[in-house]
CSV table of C-alpha atoms in Angstrom, one decimal:
chain,number,residue,atom,x,y,z
M,255,MET,CA,111.4,126.3,78.5
M,256,ILE,CA,109.5,128.2,81.0
M,257,GLU,CA,109.1,131.8,79.5
M,258,GLU,CA,108.0,130.4,76.5
M,259,GLU,CA,105.7,128.7,77.8
M,260,ASN,CA,104.9,132.1,79.8
M,261,ASN,CA,104.3,133.4,76.8
M,262,ASN,CA,102.6,131.2,75.1
M,263,ILE,CA,99.8,130.4,77.9
M,264,SER,CA,99.0,134.2,79.0
M,265,GLY,CA,101.3,136.2,76.4
M,266,LYS,CA,102.4,139.4,77.9
M,267,ALA,CA,100.8,139.1,80.9
M,268,PRO,CA,102.7,137.5,84.4
M,269,VAL,CA,101.2,134.3,85.2
M,270,ARG,CA,98.6,134.6,87.8
M,271,ILE,CA,99.0,132.0,91.7
M,272,ALA,CA,97.3,132.0,94.6
M,273,PHE,CA,98.5,130.1,97.9
M,274,VAL,CA,96.1,128.9,100.6
M,275,HIS,CA,96.9,128.4,103.3
M,276,PRO,CA,94.8,128.8,106.6
M,277,ASP,CA,97.0,129.5,109.2
M,278,LEU,CA,99.9,132.4,108.6
M,279,GLY,CA,102.0,132.3,111.2
M,280,ILE,CA,105.2,131.1,112.2
M,281,GLY,CA,106.2,127.9,111.5
M,282,GLY,CA,107.6,124.9,108.9
M,283,ALA,CA,104.5,124.8,106.7
M,284,GLU,CA,103.9,128.7,106.6
M,285,ARG,CA,108.1,129.0,105.8
M,286,LEU,CA,107.4,126.8,103.0
M,287,VAL,CA,104.1,128.8,101.9
M,288,VAL,CA,107.0,132.3,102.4
M,289,ASP,CA,109.1,131.5,100.0
M,290,ALA,CA,107.5,129.2,97.6
M,291,ALA,CA,105.2,132.5,96.7
M,292,VAL,CA,109.2,134.7,96.9
M,293,GLY,CA,110.7,133.0,94.9
M,294,LEU,CA,107.6,132.4,92.0
M,295,GLN,CA,107.7,136.3,92.5
M,296,SER,CA,111.1,137.3,91.8
M,297,LEU,CA,110.1,134.1,88.6
M,298,GLY,CA,107.7,137.0,87.6
M,299,LYS,CA,104.4,135.6,88.6
M,300,GLU,CA,101.6,138.0,90.4
M,301,VAL,CA,101.4,135.9,93.3
M,302,ILE,CA,99.0,136.2,96.3
M,303,ILE,CA,98.0,134.4,99.4
M,304,TYR,CA,95.0,133.5,100.5
M,305,THR,CA,94.6,132.8,104.9
M,306,SER,CA,92.2,132.9,107.9
M,307,HIS,CA,94.2,134.2,110.6
M,308,CYS,CA,97.7,136.2,109.8
M,309,ASP,CA,98.3,138.0,112.5
M,310,LYS,CA,101.7,141.3,111.4
M,311,GLN,CA,102.6,140.5,115.4
M,312,HIS,CA,103.7,136.8,114.3
M,313,CYS,CA,104.4,136.1,110.9
M,314,PHE,CA,107.2,135.8,108.6
M,315,GLU,CA,109.2,139.0,107.5
M,316,GLU,CA,108.3,138.8,103.6
M,317,ILE,CA,104.5,139.2,105.3
M,318,ARG,CA,105.4,142.0,107.3
M,319,ASP,CA,107.1,144.0,105.2
M,320,GLY,CA,104.9,143.8,102.0
M,321,THR,CA,106.9,141.4,100.3
M,322,LEU,CA,103.8,139.7,99.5
M,323,LYS,CA,100.6,140.0,99.3
M,324,VAL,CA,98.2,138.8,101.9
M,325,GLU,CA,94.5,138.8,101.8
M,326,ILE,CA,92.5,137.2,104.7
M,327,TYR,CA,89.4,136.1,105.2
M,328,GLY,CA,87.3,134.7,108.7
M,329,ASP,CA,89.1,135.3,110.8
M,330,TRP,CA,86.2,136.6,113.3
M,331,LEU,CA,85.5,132.2,113.4
M,332,PRO,CA,86.0,130.6,116.4
M,333,SER,CA,89.8,128.1,116.0
M,334,SER,CA,88.3,125.2,118.4
M,335,ILE,CA,85.2,125.2,121.2
M,336,PHE,CA,86.7,125.0,124.5
M,337,GLY,CA,89.6,123.6,122.4
M,338,LYS,CA,88.3,121.0,121.4
M,339,LEU,CA,86.0,120.6,117.3
M,340,SER,CA,89.4,122.6,116.0
M,341,ILE,CA,89.0,120.2,112.6
M,342,LEU,CA,85.4,121.3,112.3
M,343,CYS,CA,86.7,124.7,113.0
M,344,SER,CA,89.1,124.5,110.4
M,345,THR,CA,87.2,123.1,108.1
M,346,VAL,CA,84.1,125.8,108.5
M,347,ARG,CA,86.7,128.4,108.1
M,348,GLN,CA,88.8,126.6,104.9
M,349,ILE,CA,84.9,127.0,103.0
M,350,TYR,CA,84.7,130.1,103.9
M,351,LEU,CA,87.7,131.4,102.6
M,352,THR,CA,87.5,129.2,99.4
M,353,LEU,CA,84.2,130.8,99.6
M,354,VAL,CA,84.8,134.6,99.2
M,355,LEU,CA,87.9,133.6,96.8
M,356,LEU,CA,85.2,132.3,94.2
M,357,PHE,CA,82.9,135.4,95.1
M,358,LYS,CA,85.6,137.1,94.2
M,359,PHE,CA,85.3,136.0,90.9
M,360,SER,CA,89.1,136.3,89.8
M,361,TYR,CA,90.5,133.5,87.8
M,362,TYR,CA,94.0,132.0,88.5
M,363,ASP,CA,96.2,130.1,86.4
M,364,ALA,CA,97.6,128.0,89.8
M,365,ILE,CA,96.3,127.3,92.6
M,366,PHE,CA,98.1,125.6,95.3
M,367,VAL,CA,96.7,124.4,98.4
M,368,ASP,CA,98.2,123.0,101.3
M,369,GLN,CA,98.0,121.2,104.0
M,370,LEU,CA,94.0,121.3,104.6
M,371,SER,CA,92.9,119.7,101.5
M,372,ASN,CA,89.1,120.5,101.1
M,373,CYS,CA,88.7,123.1,99.6
M,374,ILE,CA,90.3,122.0,96.4
M,375,PRO,CA,87.2,120.6,94.8
M,376,MET,CA,85.2,124.1,94.9
M,377,LEU,CA,88.4,125.7,94.2
M,378,LEU,CA,89.1,123.6,90.9
M,379,LEU,CA,86.2,126.4,89.3
M,380,ALA,CA,89.0,129.3,89.9
M,381,CYS,CA,92.0,128.2,88.6
M,382,ARG,CA,93.4,126.0,84.8
M,383,THR,CA,95.9,123.7,87.5
M,384,LEU,CA,95.5,122.7,90.8
M,385,LEU,CA,98.6,121.5,93.3
M,386,PHE,CA,97.9,120.7,96.5
M,387,TYR,CA,101.1,119.9,98.4
M,388,CYS,CA,101.3,116.9,100.7
M,389,HIS,CA,103.7,119.1,104.4
M,390,PHE,CA,101.5,115.5,106.2
M,391,PRO,CA,98.0,113.5,105.9
M,392,ASP,CA,96.0,115.2,108.1
M,393,LYS,CA,94.3,112.0,109.6
M,394,TYR,CA,98.2,111.1,110.9
M,395,LEU,CA,97.6,114.6,112.6
M,396,VAL,CA,94.6,113.3,115.0
M,397,LYS,CA,96.0,113.3,118.9
M,398,PRO,CA,95.7,109.6,119.6
M,399,GLY,CA,92.2,108.9,122.2
M,400,GLY,CA,89.4,109.4,122.6
M,401,GLY,CA,88.1,106.4,122.0
M,402,ILE,CA,85.1,105.6,119.6
M,403,LEU,CA,82.9,108.6,119.7
M,404,LYS,CA,86.3,110.5,118.6
M,405,ARG,CA,86.2,108.1,115.2
M,406,LEU,CA,82.9,108.4,114.1
M,407,TYR,CA,83.7,111.1,114.2
M,408,ARG,CA,87.2,111.8,112.1
M,409,VAL,CA,84.5,109.3,109.5
M,410,PRO,CA,83.7,112.1,107.5
M,411,PHE,CA,87.0,114.6,107.8
M,412,ASP,CA,88.4,111.7,106.4
M,413,SER,CA,86.7,109.9,104.0
M,414,PHE,CA,86.1,113.9,102.1
M,415,GLU,CA,90.5,114.6,102.8
M,416,ALA,CA,90.7,111.4,100.4
M,417,TRP,CA,87.9,112.5,98.9
M,418,SER,CA,89.6,116.3,97.8
M,419,VAL,CA,92.9,115.3,98.7
M,420,ARG,CA,92.6,112.8,94.9
M,421,LEU,CA,91.2,115.8,92.4
M,422,ALA,CA,94.4,118.2,93.2
M,423,ASP,CA,96.0,118.7,89.4
M,424,ARG,CA,99.3,117.3,90.5
M,425,ILE,CA,100.1,115.9,93.9
M,426,VAL,CA,103.6,117.4,95.6
M,427,VAL,CA,105.1,115.9,99.2
M,428,ASN,CA,108.0,117.0,100.3
M,429,SER,CA,109.9,114.0,101.5
M,430,ASN,CA,110.9,110.2,100.7
M,431,PHE,CA,109.2,109.7,104.4
M,432,THR,CA,106.2,111.4,104.0
M,433,ALA,CA,105.6,110.0,99.7
M,434,SER,CA,105.0,106.2,101.7
M,435,VAL,CA,102.5,107.7,103.9
M,436,PHE,CA,100.8,109.6,102.3
M,437,LYS,CA,100.8,105.4,99.6
M,438,LYS,CA,99.7,104.0,103.3
M,439,ALA,CA,97.1,106.8,104.0
M,440,PHE,CA,95.2,106.8,100.7
M,441,PRO,CA,96.1,103.8,98.5
M,442,LYS,CA,93.7,103.8,96.2
M,443,ILE,CA,95.8,107.7,95.2
M,444,ARG,CA,96.2,106.1,91.7
M,445,LYS,CA,98.0,109.8,90.9
M,446,PRO,CA,102.1,109.8,90.7
M,447,LEU,CA,104.1,112.5,93.7
M,448,ARG,CA,106.4,114.6,92.4
M,449,ILE,CA,108.8,115.6,96.2
M,450,ILE,CA,109.6,119.0,96.4
M,451,HIS,CA,112.0,119.8,99.5
M,452,PRO,CA,111.7,122.7,101.9
M,453,CYS,CA,114.3,125.5,101.2
M,454,VAL,CA,116.6,127.9,102.9
M,455,ASP,CA,117.5,130.7,101.8
M,456,VAL,CA,121.6,130.9,101.5
M,457,LYS,CA,121.4,134.1,101.4
M,458,ALA,CA,120.9,134.9,105.1
M,459,ALA,CA,123.3,133.4,107.2
M,460,ASP,CA,125.6,135.7,105.8
M,461,HIS,CA,123.6,138.7,107.2
M,462,SER,CA,123.1,137.0,110.6
M,463,SER,CA,125.6,138.3,112.2
M,464,GLN,CA,124.2,141.7,112.1
M,465,TYR,CA,122.2,141.3,115.5
M,466,LYS,CA,124.9,140.8,118.4
M,467,ILE,CA,124.5,138.1,120.8
M,468,SER,CA,125.3,139.3,124.7
M,469,GLN,CA,128.6,138.0,125.5
M,470,SER,CA,126.7,136.4,128.7
M,471,ILE,CA,125.2,133.8,126.1
M,472,SER,CA,128.3,133.8,123.3
M,473,SER,CA,131.1,133.4,126.3
M,474,ARG,CA,128.9,129.9,126.4
M,475,LYS,CA,129.1,126.7,125.2
M,476,VAL,CA,125.7,126.8,123.9
M,477,LEU,CA,123.1,123.6,122.9
M,478,MET,CA,119.9,124.9,120.6
M,479,SER,CA,116.6,123.8,119.7
M,480,VAL,CA,114.8,125.1,117.7
M,481,ASN,CA,110.5,124.1,117.2
M,482,ARG,CA,107.4,125.0,117.8
M,483,TYR,CA,106.2,123.9,121.3
M,484,GLU,CA,104.3,121.4,120.9
M,485,LEU,CA,104.7,118.0,122.7
M,486,LYS,CA,104.8,115.7,119.0
M,487,LYS,CA,108.2,118.0,118.8
M,488,ASP,CA,109.2,116.6,121.5
M,489,ILE,CA,110.9,119.4,123.0
M,490,ALA,CA,111.6,117.4,126.4
M,491,LEU,CA,114.3,115.1,124.8
M,492,ALA,CA,116.6,118.5,124.6
M,493,ILE,CA,115.7,118.6,128.7
M,494,GLU,CA,116.1,114.7,129.8
M,495,SER,CA,119.7,114.9,127.5
M,496,PHE,CA,120.8,117.9,128.9
M,497,ALA,CA,120.4,116.1,132.2
M,498,ALA,CA,122.6,113.2,131.0
M,499,LEU,CA,124.9,115.8,129.3
M,500,ARG,CA,125.3,117.4,133.3
M,501,ASP,CA,126.1,113.6,134.7
M,502,LEU,CA,128.8,113.5,131.9
M,503,SER,CA,130.5,116.8,132.8
M,504,SER,CA,129.6,117.9,135.9
M,505,ASP,CA,132.6,119.6,135.9
M,506,HIS,CA,132.2,122.3,133.5
M,507,PHE,CA,128.4,121.8,133.0
M,508,SER,CA,128.5,125.7,134.4
M,509,ASP,CA,129.9,126.2,131.1
M,510,TYR,CA,126.5,124.9,129.1
M,511,LEU,CA,123.6,126.2,127.6
M,512,LEU,CA,120.0,125.0,126.7
M,513,VAL,CA,118.7,127.4,124.3
M,514,VAL,CA,114.8,126.2,123.7
M,515,ALA,CA,113.3,128.7,120.3
M,516,GLY,CA,110.1,127.9,118.9
M,517,GLY,CA,107.3,129.7,117.6
M,518,TYR,CA,104.3,130.6,121.2
M,519,ASP,CA,100.6,131.7,120.2
M,520,THR,CA,99.0,132.5,122.8
M,521,ARG,CA,95.5,131.4,121.5
M,522,VAL,CA,96.6,127.8,121.2
M,523,THR,CA,95.8,125.7,124.1
M,524,GLU,CA,98.8,122.9,123.4
M,525,ASN,CA,101.6,126.1,123.1
M,526,ARG,CA,100.5,127.3,126.5
M,527,LYS,CA,100.1,122.9,128.8
M,528,TYR,CA,103.5,122.7,127.3
M,529,LEU,CA,105.9,125.2,127.8
M,530,GLU,CA,104.7,124.6,131.5
M,531,LEU,CA,105.1,120.6,130.8
M,532,LEU,CA,108.7,121.6,130.0
M,533,GLN,CA,109.4,124.2,133.4
M,534,ASN,CA,108.1,122.1,134.7
M,535,LEU,CA,110.4,119.6,133.4
M,536,CYS,CA,113.1,121.8,134.6
M,537,LYS,CA,111.8,121.9,137.5
M,538,GLN,CA,111.9,118.3,138.4
M,539,LYS,CA,115.7,118.1,137.1
M,540,GLY,CA,117.2,120.6,139.4
M,541,PHE,CA,117.5,122.9,136.8
M,542,THR,CA,117.7,127.6,136.4
M,543,TYR,CA,115.0,128.3,133.4
M,544,ARG,CA,114.5,131.9,132.4
M,545,THR,CA,111.3,132.8,130.0
M,546,MET,CA,111.6,136.5,127.5
M,547,LYS,CA,109.1,136.2,124.1
M,548,ASP,CA,109.6,140.1,124.7
M,549,ASP,CA,112.4,143.2,125.2
M,550,TRP,CA,115.1,141.5,122.5
M,551,ASP,CA,116.8,143.9,122.4
M,552,SER,CA,118.4,142.7,125.8
M,553,LEU,CA,118.7,139.3,124.8
M,554,SER,CA,121.2,138.0,127.9
M,555,VAL,CA,121.3,135.3,130.5
M,556,GLU,CA,123.2,135.8,134.1
M,557,SER,CA,125.5,132.8,134.3
M,558,HIS,CA,123.5,130.1,137.2
M,559,VAL,CA,120.4,129.7,134.5
M,560,ASN,CA,121.2,127.0,132.8
M,561,VAL,CA,117.8,126.8,130.3
M,562,LEU,CA,116.6,129.2,128.4
M,563,PHE,CA,112.8,129.2,126.4
M,564,LEU,CA,112.4,132.2,123.4
M,565,LEU,CA,109.0,132.8,122.4
M,566,SER,CA,108.0,133.6,119.3
M,567,VAL,CA,111.6,134.8,118.9
M,568,PRO,CA,112.4,137.2,116.2
M,569,SER,CA,113.6,135.0,112.6
M,570,ASP,CA,116.7,137.8,112.4
M,571,ILE,CA,118.4,136.5,116.3
M,572,ARG,CA,117.1,132.8,116.3
M,573,ASP,CA,120.3,132.9,113.0
M,574,ALA,CA,122.5,134.6,114.7
M,575,LEU,CA,121.7,132.7,117.9
M,576,ILE,CA,121.7,128.6,116.0
M,577,SER,CA,125.6,130.7,114.5
M,578,THR,CA,126.6,130.3,117.9
M,579,SER,CA,125.5,127.2,118.8
M,580,LYS,CA,128.0,124.0,119.4
M,581,ILE,CA,125.3,121.8,118.7
M,582,LEU,CA,122.0,122.1,117.2
M,583,LEU,CA,118.9,119.1,119.1
M,584,TYR,CA,116.5,118.8,116.7
M,585,THR,CA,114.3,116.0,118.4
M,586,PRO,CA,111.1,115.2,117.1
M,587,GLU,CA,110.1,112.1,116.3
M,588,ASN,CA,109.6,110.9,113.0
M,589,GLU,CA,109.3,114.6,111.6
M,590,HIS,CA,107.8,115.4,107.6
M,591,PHE,CA,110.5,116.6,106.4
M,592,GLY,CA,112.4,119.4,108.7
M,593,ILE,CA,113.4,122.6,108.0
M,594,VAL,CA,116.1,123.6,111.6
M,595,PRO,CA,118.2,121.2,110.4
M,596,LEU,CA,118.8,123.2,106.8
M,597,GLU,CA,118.9,126.7,109.0
M,598,ALA,CA,121.5,124.9,111.6
M,599,MET,CA,124.2,123.8,108.9
M,600,LEU,CA,124.3,126.8,106.6
M,601,ARG,CA,125.1,128.4,109.5
M,602,GLU,CA,127.9,125.5,109.8
M,603,VAL,CA,126.7,124.1,112.9
M,604,PRO,CA,126.5,120.1,113.6
M,605,VAL,CA,122.6,118.3,114.1
M,606,LEU,CA,122.4,116.2,116.0
M,607,ALA,CA,118.9,114.7,115.4
M,608,GLN,CA,116.2,110.6,115.7
M,609,SER,CA,117.3,108.2,113.4
M,610,ASN,CA,113.6,108.4,111.6
M,611,GLY,CA,112.0,111.1,109.1
M,612,GLY,CA,112.5,113.1,107.5
M,613,PRO,CA,116.4,113.9,108.7
M,614,LEU,CA,117.3,111.0,107.2
M,615,GLU,CA,117.6,112.8,104.3
M,616,THR,CA,119.0,115.4,105.2
M,617,VAL,CA,121.6,114.9,108.4
M,618,SER,CA,123.7,113.3,106.8
M,619,ASP,CA,125.3,111.2,109.8
M,620,GLY,CA,129.2,111.5,110.8
M,621,LYS,CA,129.4,114.5,108.1
M,622,THR,CA,126.9,116.5,108.9
M,623,GLY,CA,125.5,116.0,112.3
M,624,TRP,CA,124.7,111.8,113.7
M,625,LEU,CA,121.0,110.3,113.3
M,626,ARG,CA,120.3,108.9,117.0
M,627,PRO,CA,117.6,106.5,118.5
M,628,ARG,CA,115.4,108.4,121.1
M,629,ASP,CA,117.6,107.8,124.2
M,630,PRO,CA,118.9,111.3,126.6
M,631,LYS,CA,122.1,108.7,127.6
M,632,ILE,CA,123.2,108.7,123.7
M,633,TRP,CA,122.3,111.7,123.1
M,634,GLY,CA,123.7,113.3,126.2
M,635,ASN,CA,126.7,110.6,125.4
M,636,VAL,CA,126.3,113.1,121.9
M,637,ILE,CA,127.0,116.1,122.7
M,638,HIS,CA,129.6,115.8,124.9
M,639,GLU,CA,131.4,113.8,122.9
M,640,ALA,CA,130.9,116.6,120.3
M,641,ALA,CA,132.0,119.6,122.5
M,642,THR,CA,134.5,118.7,124.0
M,643,ASN,CA,136.0,117.7,120.7
M,644,SER,CA,137.3,114.7,122.0
M,645,ALA,CA,135.1,112.9,119.4
M,646,TYR,CA,134.7,114.3,116.5
M,647,ASP,CA,135.6,117.2,114.3
M,648,ILE,CA,133.0,120.2,114.6
M,649,LYS,CA,134.4,122.4,111.8
M,650,ALA,CA,135.0,120.1,109.6
M,651,MET,CA,132.1,118.8,110.3
M,652,GLY,CA,130.0,122.5,109.2
M,653,GLU,CA,131.5,123.0,106.7
M,654,GLU,CA,129.8,119.7,105.3
M,655,GLY,CA,127.4,120.7,106.2
M,656,ARG,CA,127.3,123.9,104.3
M,657,LYS,CA,128.2,123.1,101.6
M,658,TRP,CA,124.9,120.4,101.4
M,659,VAL,CA,123.0,122.6,101.8
M,660,ILE,CA,123.7,125.0,99.0
M,661,ASN,CA,124.2,122.4,96.5
M,662,GLU,CA,120.5,120.6,97.6
M,663,PHE,CA,118.0,123.4,99.2
M,664,SER,CA,118.4,127.0,97.8
M,665,ALA,CA,115.3,128.9,97.8
M,666,ASP,CA,116.5,129.2,94.0
M,667,ALA,CA,115.9,125.4,93.5
M,668,MET,CA,113.1,124.7,95.6
M,669,ALA,CA,111.1,128.2,93.3
M,670,SER,CA,112.4,126.2,89.9
M,671,LYS,CA,111.2,122.9,91.1
M,672,VAL,CA,108.0,124.6,92.0
M,673,GLU,CA,107.3,127.0,88.6
M,674,SER,CA,108.2,122.8,86.9
M,675,GLU,CA,105.7,121.7,88.5
M,676,ILE,CA,102.3,124.4,88.3
M,677,MET,CA,103.6,125.1,84.4
M,678,SER,CA,103.8,121.7,83.7
M,679,GLY,CA,99.9,121.1,85.1
M,680,ILE,CA,99.0,123.9,83.3
M,681,CYS,CA,100.3,123.6,79.9
M,682,SER,CA,98.5,119.4,80.1
M,683,SER,CA,95.4,121.4,80.4
M,684,THR,CA,92.4,119.8,78.3
M,685,PRO,CA,89.4,120.7,77.1
M,686,LYS,CA,87.9,116.7,78.7
M,687,ARG,CA,90.0,117.8,81.9
M,688,TYR,CA,88.4,121.3,81.7
M,689,ILE,CA,84.4,119.6,81.8
M,690,MET,CA,85.9,117.2,84.6
M,691,ARG,CA,86.9,120.0,86.1
M,692,CYS,CA,84.0,121.5,86.1
M,693,PHE,CA,81.7,118.8,87.4
M,694,HIS,CA,83.6,117.8,90.6
M,695,GLY,CA,83.4,121.8,90.9
M,696,THR,CA,79.4,121.7,90.7
M,697,VAL,CA,79.0,118.8,93.0
M,698,ALA,CA,81.0,119.8,95.7
M,699,LEU,CA,79.2,123.1,95.9
M,700,LEU,CA,75.2,122.0,95.2
M,701,THR,CA,76.2,119.3,98.4
M,702,LEU,CA,77.8,122.5,100.6
M,703,ALA,CA,74.7,124.7,99.8
M,704,SER,CA,72.1,121.3,99.9
M,705,LEU,CA,74.7,120.6,103.5
M,706,VAL,CA,74.0,124.6,105.0
M,707,TRP,CA,70.1,124.9,103.5
M,708,PHE,CA,68.6,122.5,105.1
M,709,MET,CA,70.7,123.3,108.1
M,710,PHE,CA,69.4,127.0,107.6
M,711,THR,CA,66.2,125.5,107.4
M,712,ILE,CA,66.1,123.2,110.2
M,713,LEU,CA,67.2,126.6,112.8
M,714,PHE,CA,64.5,128.9,110.5
M,715,PHE,CA,61.4,127.1,110.7
M,716,TYR,CA,62.0,126.0,114.3
M,717,SER,CA,63.1,128.6,116.3
M,718,LEU,CA,59.6,130.3,115.3
M,719,SER,CA,58.3,126.9,117.4
M,720,PHE,CA,60.8,127.1,120.2
M,721,PHE,CA,60.9,131.5,121.4
M,722,HIS,CA,57.7,132.4,119.2
M,723,GLY,CA,55.0,129.5,120.0
M,724,VAL,CA,54.0,129.5,115.7
M,725,ALA,CA,53.7,126.4,114.3
M,726,THR,CA,55.3,125.3,112.0
M,727,THR,CA,56.8,122.0,112.8
M,728,THR,CA,53.8,119.5,111.3
M,729,ASP,CA,51.5,122.3,109.7
M,730,ASP,CA,54.1,125.2,107.6
M,731,SER,CA,53.5,123.9,103.9
M,732,VAL,CA,56.9,125.8,103.2
M,733,SER,CA,59.3,124.5,106.4
M,734,GLN,CA,57.9,120.9,105.3
M,735,LEU,CA,59.0,121.5,102.2
M,736,SER,CA,61.8,122.7,102.3
M,737,LEU,CA,63.2,120.7,104.8
M,738,TRP,CA,62.3,118.3,102.4
M,739,TYR,CA,64.5,120.1,99.8
M,740,GLY,CA,66.6,120.6,102.3
M,741,GLY,CA,67.0,116.7,103.1
M,742,ILE,CA,66.7,115.5,99.6
M,743,ALA,CA,69.5,117.8,97.9
M,744,THR,CA,72.0,116.1,100.5
M,745,ILE,CA,71.9,112.3,100.6
M,746,LEU,CA,71.7,113.0,96.1
M,747,SER,CA,74.8,114.8,96.9
M,748,ILE,CA,76.6,112.9,99.3
M,749,ILE,CA,75.5,110.0,97.3
M,750,THR,CA,77.3,111.3,93.9
M,751,VAL,CA,80.2,112.1,95.3
M,752,ALA,CA,80.6,109.2,96.8
M,753,MET,CA,79.5,106.8,93.8
M,754,TYR,CA,82.4,109.4,92.1
M,755,ALA,CA,84.5,109.4,94.0
M,756,ARG,CA,85.4,105.3,94.3
M,757,THR,CA,86.1,106.4,89.7
M,758,ILE,CA,88.8,108.4,89.6
């Protein structure tokens, strides 16, 4: 059926799909984008990814080896200003990326947008259907604190997020948990939410043995934690649980090794600070630790080391380490979905996760792992019982986990679901809908153009007065006209957007 639709839509030419993603680094969101793009490409679609940043030394193999076509625009723009205003900078980078895409005059059958929705109104002009994949509402990703100024600062961004998301032709979320949060965040959006779980490459597990883990690691009982070095990932829980384990198995504690692996970007202040916090926590608990960020060919650890920190470890080495581990400790609270538990279960490794969020949909308590509240003592007790094989059949749990992942979370299954959503969106387009899409896109462009003109007028004409002593503030009719035009156009555009947003 889908193949017939493809032929009806574009004849012999393949369906053209563009992905728009802000920062193509290493993380769960990036993994999903790459998997979806590769899957659609394998189904005969022509795929391209637009992004504001992509470091070939800090990305997935499918990008590094050229499997996917990636174009980068706007990396010269700042991602933050003195560690602050990150959402403002991200918005500017995304708008610049969007404008470049528009001025390339390329028209796509579908555009896949995720994370930042501010580009949606304008991108409606460049495609037949637009799918927005919500990993989690951005308004709920904001770090607490900052007081009233921060809340006021967030108002325009949160309002524009609510407006722009509802303009997407189709909205997809990564889990039932995220769907419930989405409805709470955007109660006025009545469009149906489709759920497409992220996937894992079931074939990759068969190749993880190509990298040989050194005897200094494989001979020990490895406990694995895989997460980005961010505060919300709560990696500290793994270290605290490791300390609780020491109280239960003091005689044989030297047999254990906690390996913490995850994405680490030196550009990100939080990554650097959180790693330092974790290292200090190890010192407080009396653990000896080692940190590695390169020289992966000689990955080994001394017998007295308790905790091994690996920064942006290559995926093949990470997967080999997961295969070697006894248990995977998945620490985030209320995680939107969580791809790491699937990767562990695929390699027949049981998962210990918090009893909330996405893991409720992926980890079966007592069958493929354990779901427990955030209590280091409880976690330490589970690890002790599981690692000593006194209460659980680890092998049977691992086998059950692998079957579960292969049946429910394969890359082929996810690619087919994404393709189905895209093709349904293309086939449901109508002339009336096309006119409305053009209206939304035009309003967005006019609003942006008015704001830019207004700011340019202020900066240009008043800078003449400030730097060169040219009187343009009151006597120059051109400057006055420009200011009036920019101000009125901006106000009218914002009012138009606000009024129309209430009707959709």
